[in-house]
Coordinates of C-alpha atoms in Angstrom, one line a residue:
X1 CA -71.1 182.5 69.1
X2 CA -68.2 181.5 71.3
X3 CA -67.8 183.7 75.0
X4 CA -64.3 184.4 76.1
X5 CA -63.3 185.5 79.3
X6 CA -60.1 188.1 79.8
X7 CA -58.7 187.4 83.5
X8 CA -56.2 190.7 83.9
X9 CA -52.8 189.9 85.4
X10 CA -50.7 192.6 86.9
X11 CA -48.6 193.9 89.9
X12 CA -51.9 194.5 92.0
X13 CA -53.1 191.0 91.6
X14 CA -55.8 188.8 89.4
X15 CA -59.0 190.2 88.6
X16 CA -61.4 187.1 87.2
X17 CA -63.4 188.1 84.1
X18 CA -66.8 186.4 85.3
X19 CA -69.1 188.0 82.4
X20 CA -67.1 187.1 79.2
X21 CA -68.1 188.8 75.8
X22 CA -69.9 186.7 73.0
X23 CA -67.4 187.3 70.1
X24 CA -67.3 185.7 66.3
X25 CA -63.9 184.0 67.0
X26 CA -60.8 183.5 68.6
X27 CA -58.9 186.3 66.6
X28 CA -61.9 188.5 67.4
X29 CA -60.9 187.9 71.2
X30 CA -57.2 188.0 70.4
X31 CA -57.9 191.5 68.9
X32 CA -59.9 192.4 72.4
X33 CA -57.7 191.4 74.6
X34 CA -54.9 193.5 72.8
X35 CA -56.4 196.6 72.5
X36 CA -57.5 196.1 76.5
X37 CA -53.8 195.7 77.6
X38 CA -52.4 198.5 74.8
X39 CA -55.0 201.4 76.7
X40 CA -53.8 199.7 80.3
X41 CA -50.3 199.6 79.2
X42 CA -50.4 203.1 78.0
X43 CA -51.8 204.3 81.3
X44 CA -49.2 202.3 83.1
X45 CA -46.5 204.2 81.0
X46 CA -47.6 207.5 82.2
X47 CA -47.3 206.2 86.1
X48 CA -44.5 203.7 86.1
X49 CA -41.5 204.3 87.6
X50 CA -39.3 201.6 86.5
X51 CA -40.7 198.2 85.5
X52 CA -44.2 197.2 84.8
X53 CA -46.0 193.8 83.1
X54 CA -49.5 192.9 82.8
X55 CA -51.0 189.9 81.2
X56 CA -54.8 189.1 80.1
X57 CA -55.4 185.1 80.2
X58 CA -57.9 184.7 77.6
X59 CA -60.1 181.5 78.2
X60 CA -63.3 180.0 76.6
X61 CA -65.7 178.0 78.4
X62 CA -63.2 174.9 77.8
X63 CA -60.4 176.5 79.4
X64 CA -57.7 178.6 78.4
X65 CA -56.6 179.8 74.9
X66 CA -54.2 182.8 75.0
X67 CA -52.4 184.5 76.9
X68 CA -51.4 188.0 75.9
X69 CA -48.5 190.0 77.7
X70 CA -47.1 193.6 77.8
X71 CA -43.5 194.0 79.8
X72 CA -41.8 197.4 79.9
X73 CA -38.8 198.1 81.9
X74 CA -37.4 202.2 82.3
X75 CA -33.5 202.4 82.7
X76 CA -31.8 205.4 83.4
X77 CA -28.7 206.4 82.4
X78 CA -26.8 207.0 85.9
X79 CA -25.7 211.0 86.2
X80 CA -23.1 212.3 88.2

């Protein structure tokens, strides 16, 4: 079984998966790595102010495979 790393990407840095999960296949990690960012992205929602993105690098022991992205940007309407 294949292990897959998920290096997170957002605006507080890079944070190196050094563990990796043992997973069937590469749409097993592509299905991982999306639910991971949807519950960060959803957290970052509640917080954010006005723009956020956050990435997760998906890589085997090979190198990279993927690279999965959430970008959201809040504009407001200006009121006089």
């Amino acid at each position: 079984m294949p292990r897959y790393y998920f290096d997170l990407k957002d605006g507080n840095g890079i944070v190196v998966d050094e563990e990796g999960m043992d997973l069937r296949d590469l749409e097993a990690a592509q299905n991982e790595a999306a639910l991971s960012l949807a519950g960060m992205a959803r957290d970052a929602v509640a917080t954010a102010h006005r723009a956020e993105q956050m990435e997760i690098g998906v890589r085997d022991d090979n190198g990279a495979v993927m690279l999965v992205r959430f970008s959201f940007e809040i504009s407001r309407k200006k009121t006089s």
